[in-house]
Tab-separated table of C-alpha atoms and ligand atoms in Angstrom:
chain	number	residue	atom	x	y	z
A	1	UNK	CA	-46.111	-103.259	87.541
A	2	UNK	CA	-49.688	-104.407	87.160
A	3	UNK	CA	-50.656	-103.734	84.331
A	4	UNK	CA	-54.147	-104.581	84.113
A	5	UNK	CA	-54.929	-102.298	86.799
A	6	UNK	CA	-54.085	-99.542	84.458
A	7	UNK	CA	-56.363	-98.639	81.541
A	8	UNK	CA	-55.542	-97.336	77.327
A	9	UNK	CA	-56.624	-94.348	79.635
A	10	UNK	CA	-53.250	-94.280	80.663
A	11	UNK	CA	-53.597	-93.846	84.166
A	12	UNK	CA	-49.543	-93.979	84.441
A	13	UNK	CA	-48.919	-91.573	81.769
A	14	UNK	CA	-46.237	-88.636	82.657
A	15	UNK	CA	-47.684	-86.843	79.505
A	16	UNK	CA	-51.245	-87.153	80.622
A	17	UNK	CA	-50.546	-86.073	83.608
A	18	UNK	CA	-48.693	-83.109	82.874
A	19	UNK	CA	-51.758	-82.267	80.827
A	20	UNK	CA	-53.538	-82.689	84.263
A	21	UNK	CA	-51.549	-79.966	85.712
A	22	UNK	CA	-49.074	-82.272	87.786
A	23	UNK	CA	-45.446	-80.596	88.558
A	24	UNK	CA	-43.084	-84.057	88.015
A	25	UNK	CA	-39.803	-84.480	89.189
A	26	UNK	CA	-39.305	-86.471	85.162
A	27	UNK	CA	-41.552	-84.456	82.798
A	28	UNK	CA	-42.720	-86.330	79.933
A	29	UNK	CA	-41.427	-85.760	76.503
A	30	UNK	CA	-42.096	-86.480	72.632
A	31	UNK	CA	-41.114	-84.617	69.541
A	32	UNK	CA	-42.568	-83.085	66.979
A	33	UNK	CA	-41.808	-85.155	63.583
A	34	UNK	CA	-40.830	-87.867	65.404
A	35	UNK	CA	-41.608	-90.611	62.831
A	36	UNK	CA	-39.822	-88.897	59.695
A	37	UNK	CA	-37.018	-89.060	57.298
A	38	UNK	CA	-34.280	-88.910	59.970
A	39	UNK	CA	-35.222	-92.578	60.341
A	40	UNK	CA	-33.500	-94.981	57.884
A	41	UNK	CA	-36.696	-97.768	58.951
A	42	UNK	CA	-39.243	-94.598	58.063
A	43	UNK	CA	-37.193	-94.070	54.723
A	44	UNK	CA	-36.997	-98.221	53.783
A	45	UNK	CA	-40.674	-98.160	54.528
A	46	UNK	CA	-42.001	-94.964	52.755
A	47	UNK	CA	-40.229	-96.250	49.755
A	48	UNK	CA	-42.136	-99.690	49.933
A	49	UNK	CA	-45.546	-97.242	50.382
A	50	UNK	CA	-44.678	-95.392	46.867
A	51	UNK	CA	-46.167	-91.935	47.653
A	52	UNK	CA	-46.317	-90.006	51.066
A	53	UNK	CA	-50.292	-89.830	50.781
A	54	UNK	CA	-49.951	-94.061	50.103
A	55	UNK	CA	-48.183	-94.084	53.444
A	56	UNK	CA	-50.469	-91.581	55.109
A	57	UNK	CA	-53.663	-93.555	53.831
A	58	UNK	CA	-52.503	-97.389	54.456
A	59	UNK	CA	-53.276	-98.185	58.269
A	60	UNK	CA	-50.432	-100.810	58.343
A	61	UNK	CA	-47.941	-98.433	57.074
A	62	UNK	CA	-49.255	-95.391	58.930
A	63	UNK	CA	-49.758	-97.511	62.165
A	64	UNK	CA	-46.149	-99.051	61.533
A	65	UNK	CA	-44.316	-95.268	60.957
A	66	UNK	CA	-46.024	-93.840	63.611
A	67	UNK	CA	-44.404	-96.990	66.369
A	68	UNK	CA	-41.172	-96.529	64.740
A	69	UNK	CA	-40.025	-93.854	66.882
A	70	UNK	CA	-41.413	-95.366	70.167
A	71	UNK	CA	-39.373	-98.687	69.616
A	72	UNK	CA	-36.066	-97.116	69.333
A	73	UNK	CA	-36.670	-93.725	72.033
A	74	UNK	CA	-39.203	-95.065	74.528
A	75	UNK	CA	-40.807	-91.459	73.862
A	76	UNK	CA	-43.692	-90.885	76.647
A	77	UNK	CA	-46.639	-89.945	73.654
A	78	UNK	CA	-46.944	-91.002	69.923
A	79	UNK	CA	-48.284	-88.883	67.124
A	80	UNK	CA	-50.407	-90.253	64.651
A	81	UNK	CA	-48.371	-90.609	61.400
A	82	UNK	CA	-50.724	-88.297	58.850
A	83	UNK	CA	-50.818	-84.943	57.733
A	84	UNK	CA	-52.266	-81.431	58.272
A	85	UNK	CA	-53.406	-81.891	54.534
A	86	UNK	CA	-55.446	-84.881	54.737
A	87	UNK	CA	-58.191	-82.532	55.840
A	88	UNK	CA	-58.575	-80.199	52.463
A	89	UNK	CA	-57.954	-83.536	50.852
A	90	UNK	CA	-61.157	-84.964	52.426
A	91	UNK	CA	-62.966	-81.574	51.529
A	92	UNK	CA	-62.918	-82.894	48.105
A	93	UNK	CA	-59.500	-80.516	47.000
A	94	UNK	CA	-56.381	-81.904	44.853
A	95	UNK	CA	-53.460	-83.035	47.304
A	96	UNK	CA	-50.106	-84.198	45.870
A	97	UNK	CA	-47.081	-84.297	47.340
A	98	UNK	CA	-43.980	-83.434	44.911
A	99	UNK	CA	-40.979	-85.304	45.768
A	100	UNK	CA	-38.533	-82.790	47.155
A	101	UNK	CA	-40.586	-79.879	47.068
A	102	UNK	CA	-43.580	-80.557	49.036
A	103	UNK	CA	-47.448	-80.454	49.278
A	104	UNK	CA	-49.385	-79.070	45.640
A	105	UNK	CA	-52.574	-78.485	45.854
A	106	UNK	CA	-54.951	-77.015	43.433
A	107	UNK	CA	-55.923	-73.155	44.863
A	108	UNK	CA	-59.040	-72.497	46.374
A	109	UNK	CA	-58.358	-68.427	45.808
A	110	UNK	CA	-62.451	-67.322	45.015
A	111	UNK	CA	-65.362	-67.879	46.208
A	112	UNK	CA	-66.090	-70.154	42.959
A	113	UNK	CA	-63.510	-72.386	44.059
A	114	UNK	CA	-64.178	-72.078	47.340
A	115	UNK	CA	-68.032	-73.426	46.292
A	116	UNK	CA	-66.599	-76.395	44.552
A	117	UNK	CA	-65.740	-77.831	48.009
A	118	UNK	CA	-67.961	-80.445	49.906
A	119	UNK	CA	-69.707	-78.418	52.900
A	120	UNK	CA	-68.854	-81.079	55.172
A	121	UNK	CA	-65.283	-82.996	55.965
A	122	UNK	CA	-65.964	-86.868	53.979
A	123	UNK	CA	-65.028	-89.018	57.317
A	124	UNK	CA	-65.092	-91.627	55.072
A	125	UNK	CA	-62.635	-90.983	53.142
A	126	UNK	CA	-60.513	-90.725	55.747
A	127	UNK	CA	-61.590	-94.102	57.656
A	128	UNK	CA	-57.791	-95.200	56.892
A	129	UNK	CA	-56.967	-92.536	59.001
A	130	UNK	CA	-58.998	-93.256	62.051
A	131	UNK	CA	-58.233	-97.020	61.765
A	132	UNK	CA	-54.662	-96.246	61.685
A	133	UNK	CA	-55.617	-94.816	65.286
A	134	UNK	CA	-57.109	-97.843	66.502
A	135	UNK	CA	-54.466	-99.877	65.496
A	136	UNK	CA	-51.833	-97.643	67.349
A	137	UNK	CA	-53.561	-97.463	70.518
A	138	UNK	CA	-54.015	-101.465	70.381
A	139	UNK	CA	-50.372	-101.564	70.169
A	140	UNK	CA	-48.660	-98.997	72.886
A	141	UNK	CA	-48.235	-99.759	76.383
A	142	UNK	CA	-50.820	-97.983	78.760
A	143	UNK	CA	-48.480	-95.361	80.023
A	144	UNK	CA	-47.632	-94.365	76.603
A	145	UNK	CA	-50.112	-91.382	75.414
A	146	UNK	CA	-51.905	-91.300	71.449
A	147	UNK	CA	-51.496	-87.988	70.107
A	148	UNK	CA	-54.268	-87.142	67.166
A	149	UNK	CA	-54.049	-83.835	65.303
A	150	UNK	CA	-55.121	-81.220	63.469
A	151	UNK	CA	-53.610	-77.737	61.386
A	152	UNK	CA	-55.192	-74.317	62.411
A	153	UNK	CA	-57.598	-73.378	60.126
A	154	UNK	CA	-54.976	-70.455	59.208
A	155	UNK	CA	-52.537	-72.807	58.451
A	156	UNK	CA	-54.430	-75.222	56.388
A	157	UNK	CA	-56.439	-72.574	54.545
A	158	UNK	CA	-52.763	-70.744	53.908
A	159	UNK	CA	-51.863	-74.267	51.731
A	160	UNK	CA	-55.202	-74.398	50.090
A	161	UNK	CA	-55.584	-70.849	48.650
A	162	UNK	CA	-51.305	-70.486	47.639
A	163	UNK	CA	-51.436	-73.902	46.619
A	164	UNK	CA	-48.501	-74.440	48.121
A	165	UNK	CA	-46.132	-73.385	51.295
A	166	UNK	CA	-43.841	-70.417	51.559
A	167	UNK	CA	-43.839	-66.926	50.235
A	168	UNK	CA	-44.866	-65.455	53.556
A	169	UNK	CA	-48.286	-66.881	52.657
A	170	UNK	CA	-49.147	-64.117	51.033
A	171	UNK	CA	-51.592	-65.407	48.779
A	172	UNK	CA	-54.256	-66.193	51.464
A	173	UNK	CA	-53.430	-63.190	53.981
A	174	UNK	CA	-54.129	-61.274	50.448
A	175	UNK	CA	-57.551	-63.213	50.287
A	176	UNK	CA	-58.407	-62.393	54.049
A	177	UNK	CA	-57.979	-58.382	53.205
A	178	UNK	CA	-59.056	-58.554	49.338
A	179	UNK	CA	-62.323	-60.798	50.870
A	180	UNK	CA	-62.505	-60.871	54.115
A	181	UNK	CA	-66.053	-62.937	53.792
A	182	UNK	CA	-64.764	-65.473	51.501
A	183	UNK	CA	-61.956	-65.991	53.881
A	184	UNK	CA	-64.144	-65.998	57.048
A	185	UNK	CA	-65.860	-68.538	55.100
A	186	UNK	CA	-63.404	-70.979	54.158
A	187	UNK	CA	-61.960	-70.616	58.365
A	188	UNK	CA	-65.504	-71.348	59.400
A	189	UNK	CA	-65.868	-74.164	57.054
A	190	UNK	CA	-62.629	-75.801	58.381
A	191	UNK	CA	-63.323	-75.143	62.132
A	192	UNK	CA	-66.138	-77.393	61.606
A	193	UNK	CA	-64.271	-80.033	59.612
A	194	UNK	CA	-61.285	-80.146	62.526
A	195	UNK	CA	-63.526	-80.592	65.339
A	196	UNK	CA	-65.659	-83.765	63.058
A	197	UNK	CA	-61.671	-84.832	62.430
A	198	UNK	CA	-60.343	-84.672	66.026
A	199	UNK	CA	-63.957	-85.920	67.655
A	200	UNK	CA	-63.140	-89.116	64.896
A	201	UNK	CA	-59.408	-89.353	66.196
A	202	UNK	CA	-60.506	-89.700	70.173
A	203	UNK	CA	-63.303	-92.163	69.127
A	204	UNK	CA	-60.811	-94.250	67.424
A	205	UNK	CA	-58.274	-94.230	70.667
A	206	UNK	CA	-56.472	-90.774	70.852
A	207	UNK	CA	-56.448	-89.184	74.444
A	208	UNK	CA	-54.869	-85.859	73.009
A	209	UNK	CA	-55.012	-83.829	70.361
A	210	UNK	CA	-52.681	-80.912	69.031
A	211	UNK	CA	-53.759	-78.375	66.807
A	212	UNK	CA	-50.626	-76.964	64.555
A	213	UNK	CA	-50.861	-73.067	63.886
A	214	UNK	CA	-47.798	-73.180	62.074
A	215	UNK	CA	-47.901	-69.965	60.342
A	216	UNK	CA	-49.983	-67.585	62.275
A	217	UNK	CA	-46.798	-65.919	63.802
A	218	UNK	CA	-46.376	-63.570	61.202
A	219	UNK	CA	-49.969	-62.196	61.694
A	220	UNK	CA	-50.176	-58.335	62.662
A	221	UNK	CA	-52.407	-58.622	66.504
A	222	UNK	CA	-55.653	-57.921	65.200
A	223	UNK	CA	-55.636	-60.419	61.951
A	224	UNK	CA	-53.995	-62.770	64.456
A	225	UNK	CA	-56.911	-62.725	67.099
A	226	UNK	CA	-59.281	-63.154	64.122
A	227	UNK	CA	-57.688	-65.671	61.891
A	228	UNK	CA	-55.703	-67.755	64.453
A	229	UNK	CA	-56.830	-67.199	67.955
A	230	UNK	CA	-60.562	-67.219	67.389
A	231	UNK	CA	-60.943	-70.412	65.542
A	232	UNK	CA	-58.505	-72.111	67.647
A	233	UNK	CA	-60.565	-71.035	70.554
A	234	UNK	CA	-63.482	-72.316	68.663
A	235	UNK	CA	-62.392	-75.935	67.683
A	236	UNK	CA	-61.034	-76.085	71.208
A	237	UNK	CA	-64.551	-75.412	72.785
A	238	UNK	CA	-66.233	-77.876	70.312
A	239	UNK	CA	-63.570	-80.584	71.319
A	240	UNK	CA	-64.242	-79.910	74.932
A	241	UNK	CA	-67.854	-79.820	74.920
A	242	UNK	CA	-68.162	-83.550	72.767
A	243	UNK	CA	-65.263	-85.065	74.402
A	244	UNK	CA	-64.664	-83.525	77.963
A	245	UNK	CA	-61.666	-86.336	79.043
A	246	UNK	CA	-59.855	-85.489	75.705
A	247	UNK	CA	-56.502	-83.321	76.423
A	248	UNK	CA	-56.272	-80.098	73.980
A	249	UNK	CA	-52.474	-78.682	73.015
A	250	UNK	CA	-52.857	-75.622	70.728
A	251	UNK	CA	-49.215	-74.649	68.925
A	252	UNK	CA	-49.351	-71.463	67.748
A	253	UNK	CA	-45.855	-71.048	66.214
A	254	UNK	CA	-44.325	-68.109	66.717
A	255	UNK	CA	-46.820	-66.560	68.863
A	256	UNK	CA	-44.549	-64.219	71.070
A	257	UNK	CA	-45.764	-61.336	72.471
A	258	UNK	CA	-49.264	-62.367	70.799
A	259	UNK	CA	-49.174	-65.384	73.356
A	260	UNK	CA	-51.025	-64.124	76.322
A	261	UNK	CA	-54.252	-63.006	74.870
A	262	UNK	CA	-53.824	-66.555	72.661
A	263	UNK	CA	-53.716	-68.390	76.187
A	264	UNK	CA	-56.382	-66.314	77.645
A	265	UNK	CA	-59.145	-66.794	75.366
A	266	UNK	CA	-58.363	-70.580	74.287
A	267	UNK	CA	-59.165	-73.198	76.520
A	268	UNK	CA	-56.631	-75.896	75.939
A	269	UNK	CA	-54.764	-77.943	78.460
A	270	UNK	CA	-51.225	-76.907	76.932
A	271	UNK	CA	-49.834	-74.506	74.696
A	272	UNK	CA	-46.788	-75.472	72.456
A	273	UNK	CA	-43.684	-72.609	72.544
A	274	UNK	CA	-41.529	-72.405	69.091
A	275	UNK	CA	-38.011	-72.263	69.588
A	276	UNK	CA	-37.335	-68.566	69.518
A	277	UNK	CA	-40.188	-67.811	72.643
A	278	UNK	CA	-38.749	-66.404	75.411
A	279	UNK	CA	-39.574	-68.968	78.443
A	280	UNK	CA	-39.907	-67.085	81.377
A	281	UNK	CA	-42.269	-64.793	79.632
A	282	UNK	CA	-44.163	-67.375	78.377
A	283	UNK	CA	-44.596	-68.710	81.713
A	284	UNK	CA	-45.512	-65.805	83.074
A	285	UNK	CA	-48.314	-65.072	79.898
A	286	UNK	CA	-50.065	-68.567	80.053
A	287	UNK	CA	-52.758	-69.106	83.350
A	288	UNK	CA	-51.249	-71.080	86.732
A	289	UNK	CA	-51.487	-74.730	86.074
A	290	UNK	CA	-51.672	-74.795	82.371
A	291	UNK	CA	-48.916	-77.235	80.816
A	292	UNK	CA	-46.009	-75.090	78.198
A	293	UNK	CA	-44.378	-77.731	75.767
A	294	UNK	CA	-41.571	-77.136	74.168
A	295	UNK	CA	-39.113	-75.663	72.772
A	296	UNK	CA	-35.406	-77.732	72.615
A	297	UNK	CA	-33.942	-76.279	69.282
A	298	UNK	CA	-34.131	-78.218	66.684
A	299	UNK	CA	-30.756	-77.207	65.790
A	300	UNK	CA	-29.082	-78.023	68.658
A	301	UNK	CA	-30.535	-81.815	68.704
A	302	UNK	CA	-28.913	-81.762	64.992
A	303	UNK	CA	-25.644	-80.590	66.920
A	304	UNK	CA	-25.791	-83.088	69.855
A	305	UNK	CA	-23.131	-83.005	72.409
A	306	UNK	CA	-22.735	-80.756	75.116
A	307	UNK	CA	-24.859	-77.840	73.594
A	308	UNK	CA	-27.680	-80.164	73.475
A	309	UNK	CA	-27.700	-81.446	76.806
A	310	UNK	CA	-27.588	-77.320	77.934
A	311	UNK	CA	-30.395	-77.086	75.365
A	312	UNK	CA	-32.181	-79.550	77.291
A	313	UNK	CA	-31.164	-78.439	80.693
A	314	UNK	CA	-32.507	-74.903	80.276
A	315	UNK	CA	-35.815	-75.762	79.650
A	316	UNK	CA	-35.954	-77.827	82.086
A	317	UNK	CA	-34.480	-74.705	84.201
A	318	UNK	CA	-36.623	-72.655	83.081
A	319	UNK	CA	-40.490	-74.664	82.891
A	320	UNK	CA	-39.944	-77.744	85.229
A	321	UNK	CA	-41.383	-75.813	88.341
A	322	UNK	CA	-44.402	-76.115	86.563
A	323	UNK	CA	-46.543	-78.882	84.438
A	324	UNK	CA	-43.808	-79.346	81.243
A	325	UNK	CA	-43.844	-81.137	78.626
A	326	UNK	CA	-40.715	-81.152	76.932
A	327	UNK	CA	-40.643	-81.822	73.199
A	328	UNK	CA	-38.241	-79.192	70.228
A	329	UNK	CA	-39.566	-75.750	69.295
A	330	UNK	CA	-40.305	-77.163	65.904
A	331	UNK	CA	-40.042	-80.403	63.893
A	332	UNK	CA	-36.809	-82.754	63.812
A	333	UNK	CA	-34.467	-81.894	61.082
A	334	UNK	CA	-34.046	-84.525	58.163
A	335	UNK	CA	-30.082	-84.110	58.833
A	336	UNK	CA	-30.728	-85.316	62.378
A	337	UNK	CA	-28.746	-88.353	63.734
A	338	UNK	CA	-31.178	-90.445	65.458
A	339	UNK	CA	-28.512	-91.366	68.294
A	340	UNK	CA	-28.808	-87.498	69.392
A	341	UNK	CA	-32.875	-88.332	70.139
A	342	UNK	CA	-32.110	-90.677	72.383
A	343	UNK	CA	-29.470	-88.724	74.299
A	344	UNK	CA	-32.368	-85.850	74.310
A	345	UNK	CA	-34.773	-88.186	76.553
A	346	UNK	CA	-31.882	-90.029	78.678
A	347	UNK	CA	-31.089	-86.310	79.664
A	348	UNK	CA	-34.469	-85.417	80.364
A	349	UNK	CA	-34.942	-88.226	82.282
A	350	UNK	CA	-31.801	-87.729	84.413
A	351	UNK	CA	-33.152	-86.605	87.050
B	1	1CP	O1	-41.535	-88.497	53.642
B	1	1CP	C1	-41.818	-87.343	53.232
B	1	1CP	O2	-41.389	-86.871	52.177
B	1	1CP	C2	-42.845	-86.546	53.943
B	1	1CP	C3	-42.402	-85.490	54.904
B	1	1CP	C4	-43.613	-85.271	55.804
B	1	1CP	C5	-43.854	-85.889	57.042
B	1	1CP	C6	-42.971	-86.852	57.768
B	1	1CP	C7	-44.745	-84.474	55.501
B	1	1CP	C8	-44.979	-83.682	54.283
B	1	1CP	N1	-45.651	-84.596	56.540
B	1	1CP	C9	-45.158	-85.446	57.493
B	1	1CP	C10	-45.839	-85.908	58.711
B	1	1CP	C11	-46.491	-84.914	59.568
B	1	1CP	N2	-46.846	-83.637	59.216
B	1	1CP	C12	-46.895	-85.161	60.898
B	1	1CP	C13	-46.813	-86.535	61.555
B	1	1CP	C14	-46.556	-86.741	62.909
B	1	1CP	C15	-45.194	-86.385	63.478
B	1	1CP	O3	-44.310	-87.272	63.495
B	1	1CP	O4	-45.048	-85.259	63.999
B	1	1CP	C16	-47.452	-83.949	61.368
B	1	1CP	C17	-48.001	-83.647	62.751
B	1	1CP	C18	-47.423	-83.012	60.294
B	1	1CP	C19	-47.972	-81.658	60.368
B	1	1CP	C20	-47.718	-80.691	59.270
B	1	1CP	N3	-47.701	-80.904	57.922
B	1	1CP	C21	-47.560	-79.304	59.488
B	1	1CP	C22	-47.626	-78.630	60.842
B	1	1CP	C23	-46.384	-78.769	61.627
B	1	1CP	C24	-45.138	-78.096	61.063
B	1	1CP	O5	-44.201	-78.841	60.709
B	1	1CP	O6	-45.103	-76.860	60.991
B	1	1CP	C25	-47.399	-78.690	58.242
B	1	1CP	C26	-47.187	-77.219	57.965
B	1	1CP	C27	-47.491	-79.715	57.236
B	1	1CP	C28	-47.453	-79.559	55.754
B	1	1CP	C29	-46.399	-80.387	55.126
B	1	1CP	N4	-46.418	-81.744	55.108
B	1	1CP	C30	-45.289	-82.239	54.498
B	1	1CP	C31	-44.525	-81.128	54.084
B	1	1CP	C32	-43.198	-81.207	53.363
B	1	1CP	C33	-45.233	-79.987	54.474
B	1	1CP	C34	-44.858	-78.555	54.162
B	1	1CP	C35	-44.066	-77.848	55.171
B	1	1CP	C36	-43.766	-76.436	54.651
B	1	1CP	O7	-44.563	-75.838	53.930
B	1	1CP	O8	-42.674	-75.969	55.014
């Protein structure tokens, strides 16, 4: 192949393509948490870094982690190796990452707490970051894609007023109905943070960008077309507008029957399906020629085997007569054996 006819554009890229629109007889694929724990070389090397944010923050660890996965899969796209939480972190709130528990942050739950933040995202701070992104794109082939990334402004502002995941996020979603200003507040402030922090990613060499809604799916309609659907939309436009050749991928998790009027309003190039969505009707609810990417169980790559190749086959069943992306419906598992990745892409490949 001639390679110097082809640009870091990617001009051969089955994942840009697919963001293009293209039906392919191989659709591209990647997965979520690709670089990760599952990986004894991610493990050996996170323990050199000390901390998660050390690893997150160092370019030649970052840039390392995030090439890891490429070496051993040849995966079609790499993800930047960061973290939804970088972003609050460069909004000038607490970020620590408790070993075995996950991210602590300090709560942003009033609006005095909520003033204490800057009013715009430090890109400084997060220079690491961006030349992290440089250094990856230096290093991939042209046909293989640079993923940036942001969380949803839901999602992110879900960790910053709970101070933490889980407990259905109730502690912001009882800020949005307690205060719905504050909270309108704190979304608008991050909109405008994730489109400075993606617009920094595609300078630095990213050709797509994802934004994760990971828990938006639990959202009632109405507090999900306000909280999730209507920044998205927003950040999406912003993107578009400064950066017309970048590709969008907007992941609302969980979206279901919410999906359509998600798809609808925001104008991204693909939209990510979790691994419960029902295929055919997400076909059916995003517009002709949009890209679906998803949604192998995470499970079954854990399993392996037969019931992983069927996992793989149905999705290709059910999306490949359109532009597909295949990736999981979530991130890979900790307890997953890396030898079941690469029998994921030979199968997709197959064909
Ligand atoms: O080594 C470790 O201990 C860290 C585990 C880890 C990793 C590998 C965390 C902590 N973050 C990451 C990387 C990461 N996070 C990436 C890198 C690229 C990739 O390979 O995919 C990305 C895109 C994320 C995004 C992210 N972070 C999301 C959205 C996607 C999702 O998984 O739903 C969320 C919610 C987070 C927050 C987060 N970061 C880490 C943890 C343990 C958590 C909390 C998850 C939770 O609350 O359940």
């Amino acid at each position: 192949m001639n390679r110097s006819a082809t640009s870091a554009a990617g001009a051969e890229s089955r994942f840009l393509k697919a963001l293009s629109g293209e039906v392919q007889t191989v659709p591209p694929v990647w997965l979520m948490r690709q670089a990760g724990r599952y990986l004894p070389e991610y493990r050996e090397l996170r323990a050199r870094a000390g901390s998660f944010l050390d690893l997150c923050y160092t370019p030649e660890f970052a840039t390392e982690v995030t090439l890891q996965p490429i070496r051993r899969f040849a995966l079609d796209a790499a993800i930047l190796f960061s973290d939804i939480l970088v972003v609050p972190h460069a909004l000038g709130q607490e970020v620590r990452f408790v070993e075995g528990e996950g991210p602590r942050l300090d709560p942003v739950a009033s609006l005095s707490e909520f003033a204490r933040l800057r009013e715009e995202i430090d890109l400084g701070f997060l220079a690491p970051v961006y030349e992290t992104v440089a250094r990856v794109r230096a290093a991939l082939d042209p046909e293989v894609a640079l993923i940036g990334f942001c969380g949803a402004p839901y999602t992110v502002a879900t960790y910053m007023v709970g101070g933490r995941g889980g407990d259905e996020q109730a502690a912001a979603r009882k800020l949005a109905y307690r205060e719905p200003e504050t909270f309108q507040a704190l979304i608008d402030r991050l909109v405008e943070a994730s489109v400075a922090h993606l617009l920094a990613q595609v300078r630095a060499g990213a050709q797509a960008v994802q934004v994760f809604d990971s828990w938006s799916g639990d959202l009632p309609p109405a507090e999900f077309a306000r909280w999730s659907t209507e920044p998205i939309r927003a950040i999406c436009a912003k993107v578009k507008a400064a950066a017309p050749e970048v590709k969008l991928i907007a992941f609302a998790r969980g979206a279901g029957a919410k999906l359509a009027d998600f798809a609808a309003a925001v104008p991204a190039d693909a939209f990510g399906l979790a691994t419960a969505e029902n295929r055919i009707a997400a076909r059916a609810a995003v517009p002709a020629g949009v890209a679906l990417q998803g949604n192998v169980d995470p499970i079954a790559l854990v399993a392996g085997g037969a019931a992983l190749d069927a996992a793989v086959d149905g999705v290709l069943a059910d999306l490949g007569h359109g532009p597909l992306i295949v990736n999981l419906g979530h991130g890979v598992r900790q307890e997953t054996p890396p030898e079941h990745v690469a029998q994921m892409v030979a199968r997709v490949r197959r064909g």
